[in-house]
Short mmCIF file of C-alpha atoms in Angstrom, two decimals:
data_model
loop_
_atom_site.label_atom_id
_atom_site.label_comp_id
_atom_site.label_asym_id
_atom_site.label_seq_id
_atom_site.Cartn_x
_atom_site.Cartn_y
_atom_site.Cartn_z
CA UNK P 861 16.64 14.43 -17.00
CA UNK P 862 17.48 18.06 -18.02
CA UNK P 863 14.60 20.35 -15.94
CA UNK P 864 17.18 21.22 -13.21
CA UNK P 865 19.88 22.03 -15.81
CA UNK P 866 17.59 24.45 -17.88
CA UNK P 867 15.26 26.24 -15.33
CA UNK P 868 16.05 27.59 -11.83
CA UNK P 869 14.09 26.95 -8.83
CA UNK P 870 13.86 30.83 -7.21
CA UNK P 871 12.93 30.97 -3.65
CA UNK P 872 11.11 34.14 -2.96
CA UNK P 873 8.92 36.10 -0.28
CA UNK P 874 8.82 34.69 3.38
CA UNK P 875 5.61 34.79 5.42
CA UNK P 876 4.24 32.76 8.68
CA UNK P 877 1.71 30.50 8.58
CA UNK P 878 -1.08 29.46 10.56
CA UNK P 879 0.83 26.58 12.16
CA UNK P 880 2.22 28.09 15.53
CA UNK P 881 3.72 26.42 18.42
CA UNK P 882 2.29 29.07 20.47
CA UNK P 883 -1.25 27.60 19.59
CA UNK P 884 -0.02 24.00 20.68
CA UNK P 885 0.81 22.96 17.21
CA UNK P 886 4.61 21.94 17.58
CA UNK P 887 5.28 20.84 13.85
CA UNK P 888 7.88 18.16 13.71
CA UNK P 889 7.89 16.94 9.96
CA UNK P 890 6.35 18.00 6.74
CA UNK P 891 2.53 18.83 6.29
CA UNK P 892 0.17 15.76 5.86
CA UNK P 893 -2.50 17.18 3.47
CA UNK P 894 -5.19 15.53 1.11
CA UNK P 895 -8.09 17.16 -0.93
CA UNK P 896 -11.37 15.06 -0.84
CA UNK P 897 -13.85 14.50 -3.55
CA UNK P 898 -15.87 17.52 -2.79
CA UNK P 899 -12.89 19.76 -3.14
CA UNK P 900 -12.03 20.63 0.24
CA UNK P 901 -8.28 20.52 1.34
CA UNK P 902 -7.71 18.82 4.74
CA UNK P 903 -4.25 18.55 6.81
CA UNK P 904 -3.16 17.22 10.14
CA UNK P 905 -0.58 19.19 11.80
CA UNK P 906 1.38 18.81 15.14
CA UNK P 907 2.11 15.45 17.11
CA UNK P 908 1.49 13.56 20.39
CA UNK P 909 4.63 13.97 21.85
CA UNK P 910 4.22 17.51 22.50
CA UNK P 911 1.27 20.00 21.94
CA UNK P 912 -1.54 18.68 20.13
CA UNK P 913 -2.49 17.50 16.66
CA UNK P 914 -5.15 19.52 14.91
CA UNK P 915 -7.43 18.96 12.07
CA UNK P 916 -7.25 21.61 9.52
CA UNK P 917 -9.73 22.51 6.66
CA UNK P 918 -9.63 24.82 3.79
CA UNK P 919 -9.49 25.60 0.05
CA UNK P 920 -5.83 26.09 -0.11
CA UNK P 921 -2.71 25.85 1.97
CA UNK P 922 -2.93 29.51 2.82
CA UNK P 923 -6.47 29.20 4.43
CA UNK P 924 -6.12 25.98 6.01
CA UNK P 925 -7.91 26.68 9.48
CA UNK P 926 -8.07 24.32 12.49
CA UNK P 927 -11.92 22.78 13.11
CA UNK P 928 -10.86 20.63 15.91
CA UNK P 929 -7.99 18.79 18.06
CA UNK P 930 -8.11 15.38 17.15
CA UNK P 931 -8.56 12.47 19.62
CA UNK P 932 -7.68 8.59 19.83
CA UNK P 933 -9.70 5.71 20.31
CA UNK P 934 -6.68 4.16 21.53
CA UNK P 935 -3.87 4.96 23.88
CA UNK P 936 -0.21 6.12 22.92
CA UNK P 937 2.52 5.90 25.36
CA UNK P 938 3.11 3.03 27.73
CA UNK P 939 3.95 -0.46 26.20
CA UNK P 940 1.47 -1.97 28.38
CA UNK P 941 -1.45 -0.29 26.70
CA UNK P 942 -0.38 1.71 23.61
CA UNK P 943 -1.84 1.07 20.14
CA UNK P 944 -4.39 -1.49 21.10
CA UNK P 945 -1.88 -3.88 22.19
CA UNK P 946 -1.07 -4.49 18.59
CA UNK P 947 2.67 -5.49 18.64
CA UNK P 948 5.33 -4.24 16.15
CA UNK P 949 5.85 -6.69 13.52
CA UNK P 950 9.15 -7.94 15.34
CA UNK P 951 7.01 -9.16 18.20
CA UNK P 952 7.71 -6.13 20.64
CA UNK P 953 5.26 -4.29 22.60
CA UNK P 954 4.57 -0.92 20.79
CA UNK P 955 4.86 2.42 22.89
CA UNK P 956 5.52 6.07 22.14
CA UNK P 957 3.82 8.82 20.13
CA UNK P 958 2.33 9.81 16.83
CA UNK P 959 3.75 12.01 14.05
CA UNK P 960 1.13 12.26 11.32
CA UNK P 961 3.24 12.34 7.86
CA UNK P 962 0.55 11.15 5.56
CA UNK P 963 -3.04 11.67 5.16
CA UNK P 964 -5.39 9.90 2.27
CA UNK P 965 -9.10 10.03 2.08
CA UNK P 966 -10.79 7.27 0.59
CA UNK P 967 -13.06 8.46 -2.52
CA UNK P 968 -15.41 5.83 -2.41
CA UNK P 969 -16.29 5.93 1.49
CA UNK P 970 -14.69 9.47 2.78
CA UNK P 971 -13.00 7.56 5.32
CA UNK P 972 -9.89 9.43 6.49
CA UNK P 973 -6.41 7.57 6.58
CA UNK P 974 -3.38 8.55 8.43
CA UNK P 975 0.01 7.16 8.01
CA UNK P 976 2.21 8.08 11.06
CA UNK P 977 5.83 8.01 12.17
CA UNK P 978 6.34 6.15 15.47
CA UNK P 979 9.52 5.91 17.63
CA UNK P 980 10.51 3.63 20.76
CA UNK P 981 11.92 6.28 22.90
CA UNK P 982 9.60 9.53 22.97
CA UNK P 983 6.64 9.31 25.29
CA UNK P 984 7.36 6.04 26.22
CA UNK P 985 5.94 6.97 29.78
CA UNK P 986 8.59 4.83 31.47
CA UNK P 987 8.99 2.15 28.90
CA UNK P 988 10.96 4.01 26.11
CA UNK P 989 14.06 2.74 24.85
CA UNK P 990 17.03 3.19 22.55
CA UNK P 991 19.80 1.10 21.07
CA UNK P 992 21.43 0.69 24.67
CA UNK P 993 18.16 0.42 27.03
CA UNK P 994 15.39 2.08 28.60
CA UNK P 995 15.56 6.06 28.31
CA UNK P 996 13.29 8.89 28.66
CA UNK P 997 15.37 10.37 25.67
CA UNK P 998 17.56 8.64 23.26
CA UNK P 999 21.26 8.90 22.95
CA UNK P 1000 21.89 10.47 19.48
CA UNK P 1001 18.51 9.70 18.39
CA UNK P 1002 19.39 5.87 18.57
CA UNK P 1003 15.68 4.62 19.10
CA UNK P 1004 13.55 2.45 16.41
CA UNK P 1005 11.24 3.69 13.85
CA UNK P 1006 7.78 2.14 12.56
CA UNK P 1007 5.16 3.38 10.29
CA UNK P 1008 1.62 2.80 11.71
CA UNK P 1009 -1.92 3.41 10.09
CA UNK P 1010 -4.94 4.73 11.65
CA UNK P 1011 -8.53 5.92 10.24
CA UNK P 1012 -11.26 8.25 11.06
CA UNK P 1013 -14.98 8.15 9.90
CA UNK P 1014 -15.94 11.43 11.24
CA UNK P 1015 -13.68 13.82 9.10
CA UNK P 1016 -10.60 13.23 11.69
CA UNK P 1017 -12.23 14.32 14.96
CA UNK P 1018 -11.51 10.48 16.37
CA UNK P 1019 -9.09 7.84 15.05
CA UNK P 1020 -8.66 4.03 15.41
CA UNK P 1021 -5.55 2.50 15.25
CA UNK P 1022 -5.39 -0.12 12.40
CA UNK P 1023 -1.78 -1.85 12.36
CA UNK P 1024 1.83 -1.04 11.48
CA UNK P 1025 2.46 -1.14 7.86
CA UNK P 1026 5.99 -0.65 7.48
CA UNK P 1027 9.02 -1.96 9.19
CA UNK P 1028 12.68 -2.39 8.29
CA UNK P 1029 14.43 -5.59 7.76
CA UNK P 1030 16.34 -5.29 10.97
CA UNK P 1031 14.62 -5.85 14.05
CA UNK P 1032 13.88 -2.79 16.52
CA UNK P 1033 16.28 -3.74 19.39
CA UNK P 1034 19.99 -4.88 19.83
CA UNK P 1035 21.83 -7.43 21.42
CA UNK P 1036 22.48 -5.07 24.12
CA UNK P 1037 18.89 -4.43 25.08
CA UNK P 1038 15.65 -6.54 24.16
CA UNK P 1039 12.71 -5.00 25.76
CA UNK P 1040 10.69 -8.39 25.94
CA UNK P 1041 13.84 -10.15 27.36
CA UNK P 1042 13.04 -13.17 25.03
CA UNK P 1043 14.77 -15.32 22.76
CA UNK P 1044 14.70 -13.14 19.86
CA UNK P 1045 18.21 -11.76 18.49
CA UNK P 1046 18.82 -8.28 18.31
CA UNK P 1047 21.17 -6.20 16.02
CA UNK P 1048 24.79 -6.53 16.95
CA UNK P 1049 26.13 -3.50 18.57
CA UNK P 1050 28.55 -1.55 16.29
CA UNK P 1051 26.78 -0.69 12.85
CA UNK P 1052 23.29 -0.74 13.33
CA UNK P 1053 19.91 0.48 11.70
CA UNK P 1054 17.23 2.51 13.35
CA UNK P 1055 14.11 1.15 11.04
CA UNK P 1056 11.92 2.86 8.55
CA UNK P 1057 10.24 6.03 9.25
CA UNK P 1058 10.53 9.99 8.61
CA UNK P 1059 8.49 10.00 5.51
CA UNK P 1060 5.90 11.40 3.31
CA UNK P 1061 3.25 9.99 0.64
CA UNK P 1062 2.73 10.53 -2.91
CA UNK P 1063 -0.68 9.55 -4.24
CA UNK P 1064 -0.82 9.19 -7.80
CA UNK P 1065 -3.46 11.22 -9.60
CA UNK P 1066 -4.40 8.79 -12.51
CA UNK P 1067 -2.30 5.85 -11.42
CA UNK P 1068 -3.21 2.82 -9.12
CA UNK P 1069 -0.58 3.32 -6.13
CA UNK P 1070 -0.05 5.33 -3.00
CA UNK P 1071 3.94 5.67 -2.60
CA UNK P 1072 5.60 6.03 0.64
CA UNK P 1073 9.11 7.79 0.63
CA UNK P 1074 10.99 6.98 3.79
CA UNK P 1075 14.16 7.10 5.41
CA UNK P 1076 16.51 4.44 7.09
CA UNK P 1077 19.07 6.03 9.57
CA UNK P 1078 22.05 4.00 10.16
CA UNK P 1079 24.70 4.51 13.00
CA UNK P 1080 27.63 3.14 14.75
CA UNK P 1081 26.67 2.59 18.50
CA UNK P 1082 30.44 2.40 19.38
CA UNK P 1083 31.30 5.90 18.00
CA UNK P 1084 27.83 7.00 18.91
CA UNK P 1085 26.79 9.02 15.83
CA UNK P 1086 24.73 8.60 12.71
CA UNK P 1087 26.55 7.18 9.66
CA UNK P 1088 23.86 7.08 6.97
CA UNK P 1089 20.61 8.40 6.06
CA UNK P 1090 18.97 7.44 2.77
CA UNK P 1091 15.48 7.27 1.07
CA UNK P 1092 13.73 4.24 0.35
CA UNK P 1093 10.05 3.70 -1.47
CA UNK P 1094 7.16 1.00 -0.78
CA UNK P 1095 3.64 1.40 -2.20
CA UNK P 1096 0.04 0.03 -1.93
CA UNK P 1097 -2.72 -0.13 -4.39
CA UNK P 1098 -5.36 2.51 -4.10
CA UNK P 1099 -8.59 1.18 -3.01
CA UNK P 1100 -12.26 2.64 -2.98
CA UNK P 1101 -13.81 0.73 -0.16
CA UNK P 1102 -12.40 2.22 2.83
CA UNK P 1103 -9.56 -0.55 3.06
CA UNK P 1104 -6.00 -0.19 2.83
CA UNK P 1105 -3.70 -3.06 1.72
CA UNK P 1106 -0.36 -4.12 2.72
CA UNK P 1107 2.81 -1.98 1.31
CA UNK P 1108 5.49 -3.77 -1.00
CA UNK P 1109 9.05 -2.48 -0.86
CA UNK P 1110 11.22 -1.71 -3.76
CA UNK P 1111 14.21 -3.92 -3.65
CA UNK P 1112 16.77 -4.76 -6.34
CA UNK P 1113 15.33 -2.83 -8.99
CA UNK P 1114 11.47 -4.20 -8.44
CA UNK P 1115 8.67 -3.76 -5.97
CA UNK P 1116 8.95 -7.37 -4.49
CA UNK P 1117 9.52 -7.50 -0.79
CA UNK P 1118 6.91 -7.49 2.05
CA UNK P 1119 6.32 -3.78 3.59
CA UNK P 1120 7.16 -5.34 7.16
CA UNK P 1121 10.64 -6.77 7.63
CA UNK P 1122 11.12 -7.22 3.94
CA UNK P 1123 14.29 -6.22 2.16
CA UNK P 1124 14.78 -2.70 0.62
CA UNK P 1125 17.17 -0.80 -1.55
CA UNK P 1126 17.87 2.94 -1.56
CA UNK P 1127 16.67 5.04 -4.25
CA UNK P 1128 18.37 8.32 -3.06
CA UNK P 1129 21.51 8.46 -0.78
CA UNK P 1130 21.99 11.33 1.92
CA UNK P 1131 18.47 12.68 2.01
CA UNK P 1132 16.41 13.49 5.11
CA UNK P 1133 12.72 13.49 5.03
CA UNK P 1134 11.74 13.29 1.23
CA UNK P 1135 8.56 14.58 -0.29
CA UNK P 1136 7.63 14.09 -3.86
CA UNK P 1137 5.50 16.25 -6.13
CA UNK P 1138 4.74 16.03 -9.93
CA UNK P 1139 5.29 18.91 -12.30
CA UNK P 1140 2.13 18.88 -14.55
CA UNK P 1141 3.68 21.46 -17.02
CA UNK P 1142 6.82 19.66 -17.42
CA UNK P 1143 5.96 16.01 -17.10
CA UNK P 1144 8.65 15.34 -14.40
CA UNK P 1145 8.50 14.36 -10.66
CA UNK P 1146 10.55 16.52 -8.01
CA UNK P 1147 11.86 15.48 -4.65
CA UNK P 1148 12.72 17.72 -2.04
CA UNK P 1149 14.76 16.63 1.02
CA UNK P 1150 17.41 18.10 3.39
CA UNK P 1151 20.84 17.48 2.97
CA UNK P 1152 22.04 14.30 5.35
CA UNK P 1153 25.89 14.36 5.72
CA UNK P 1154 27.85 14.09 8.66
CA UNK P 1155 28.46 17.24 10.58
CA UNK P 1156 31.26 17.90 12.94
CA UNK P 1157 28.99 17.83 16.17
CA UNK P 1158 28.16 14.34 14.86
CA UNK P 1159 24.65 15.13 13.49
CA UNK P 1160 23.35 14.52 10.03
CA UNK P 1161 20.76 16.74 9.02
CA UNK P 1162 21.93 19.91 7.64
CA UNK P 1163 19.47 22.73 6.84
CA UNK P 1164 20.02 22.78 3.14
CA UNK P 1165 16.96 22.00 0.69
CA UNK P 1166 18.06 19.78 -1.98
CA UNK P 1167 15.92 18.63 -5.23
CA UNK P 1168 15.94 16.04 -7.66
CA UNK P 1169 14.03 15.44 -10.85
CA UNK P 1170 12.83 12.20 -12.14
CA UNK P 1171 10.51 10.82 -14.80
CA UNK P 1172 9.41 7.50 -12.92
CA UNK P 1173 9.54 8.37 -9.30
CA UNK P 1174 12.52 5.61 -8.72
CA UNK P 1175 15.37 6.87 -10.75
CA UNK P 1176 16.50 10.24 -9.56
CA UNK P 1177 18.83 12.99 -10.63
CA UNK P 1178 21.80 14.41 -8.65
CA UNK P 1179 20.71 16.82 -6.22
CA UNK P 1180 20.58 20.69 -6.92
CA UNK P 1181 20.95 22.89 -3.63
CA UNK P 1182 18.67 25.59 -3.50
CA UNK P 1183 19.66 29.16 -2.42
CA UNK P 1184 17.81 32.60 -1.48
CA UNK P 1185 19.53 35.92 -1.61
CA UNK P 1186 22.62 34.44 -2.64
CA UNK P 1187 22.82 31.96 0.24
CA UNK P 1188 22.28 28.44 0.92
CA UNK P 1189 18.28 27.72 1.89
CA UNK P 1190 16.88 25.02 3.83
CA UNK P 1191 15.43 23.90 7.13
CA UNK P 1192 15.16 20.75 9.20
CA UNK P 1193 11.78 19.76 7.47
CA UNK P 1194 11.39 21.10 3.93
CA UNK P 1195 8.62 20.43 1.63
CA UNK P 1196 7.33 21.31 -1.85
CA UNK P 1197 3.46 22.19 -2.40
CA UNK P 1198 0.75 23.55 -4.85
CA UNK P 1199 -0.52 26.51 -3.11
CA UNK P 1200 -3.77 26.64 -5.50
CA UNK P 1201 -7.32 26.03 -4.55
CA UNK P 1202 -7.94 22.95 -7.00
CA UNK P 1203 -6.22 19.48 -7.01
CA UNK P 1204 -3.98 17.70 -4.74
CA UNK P 1205 -0.99 19.74 -3.07
CA UNK P 1206 1.52 17.39 -4.43
CA UNK P 1207 0.23 18.02 -8.11
CA UNK P 1208 2.12 21.29 -9.24
CA UNK P 1209 -0.30 22.96 -11.91
CA UNK P 1210 2.35 25.61 -13.39
CA UNK P 1211 5.57 27.43 -12.51
CA UNK P 1212 4.64 28.54 -9.25
CA UNK P 1213 4.88 26.46 -5.89
CA UNK P 1214 5.11 27.12 -2.18
CA UNK P 1215 7.76 25.73 0.53
CA UNK P 1216 6.70 25.08 3.81
CA UNK P 1217 9.46 24.57 6.25
CA UNK P 1218 10.14 24.03 10.14
CA UNK P 1219 12.40 22.62 12.56
CA UNK P 1220 11.80 20.19 15.66
CA UNK P 1221 8.44 21.23 17.26
CA UNK P 1222 8.67 25.00 15.75
CA UNK P 1223 6.47 27.18 13.75
CA UNK P 1224 6.13 26.49 9.96
CA UNK P 1225 7.28 29.15 7.67
CA UNK P 1226 6.20 29.46 4.14
CA UNK P 1227 8.19 30.60 1.11
CA UNK P 1228 7.14 31.74 -2.61
CA UNK P 1229 8.77 29.47 -5.29
CA UNK P 1230 8.98 29.84 -9.14
CA UNK P 1231 10.45 27.72 -11.91
CA UNK P 1232 12.41 30.19 -14.23
#
């Protein structure tokens, strides 16, 4: 692995984008995008906890325009009716909002699939909870994550909830609080895990799989702060019949554990909200993420963008931190994208790329990027 030792990734001109908080698109994660077999580029932006989720379409990142706000053929929010009553794999009633972080369009049926992040505290409408109990806002982001799947047969206008596709090995409640009040055993207080989420997907252009790169956040409930935020990966086979199969997690050097409640091994330490692209010119994969290291105030996500290279999507180099005008560069969410009008946005054709950055529910900012 020598790309990052022999070349520099230069961050250049900054511009505004069409993804604006003032328009109700309060971006809170990396942009979910995919190009269909007709060459149209589609993207989902926003989330259901605040503002709205918009369905965008265009020829490239720069000319994506909102066609319509999406709607759900299911409810989110309250545990008594959210997500068609399909419980989390731990047997807990689901609740909360939808953060769309992955988009895939079936080449055989034109069915849209959205992989989304969900948390147990936000938008629970009185049933939200964290590691300590019911809440409207989680204490130090101590609520629990899952990845859900929904699909659309009308080009993203309306969506049907399918199921939960990714769940950590640890359960989504603690010994201090089980929202079902039944006999299941929660995680002991102290060092705990907040589950699987905060992700993006990488669809192999010529291979067989959809890869989902995700975070698991760990914390200490006694000290009331995060302790770790590492990156993991799972995958599912691509299909052409309008169906998505189950995910298999990477564990102990192999894809061998169930996507729901299976074991998992980290592939990168101290990285937040990963996104992977393939550099065609160099035959390398590049992962971008924000530095996840404990700060004096107890938070872990640092606005410093790091990149790592790989030849197999599993074994990654040491990080290189990006700079702009001599200063460390980054944001809460950062992602690399192909800016051209052909191919997928995670396949970089040459030396030019685009970085999109945003914070929690903020406008999205675009930067020109060049490999030199």
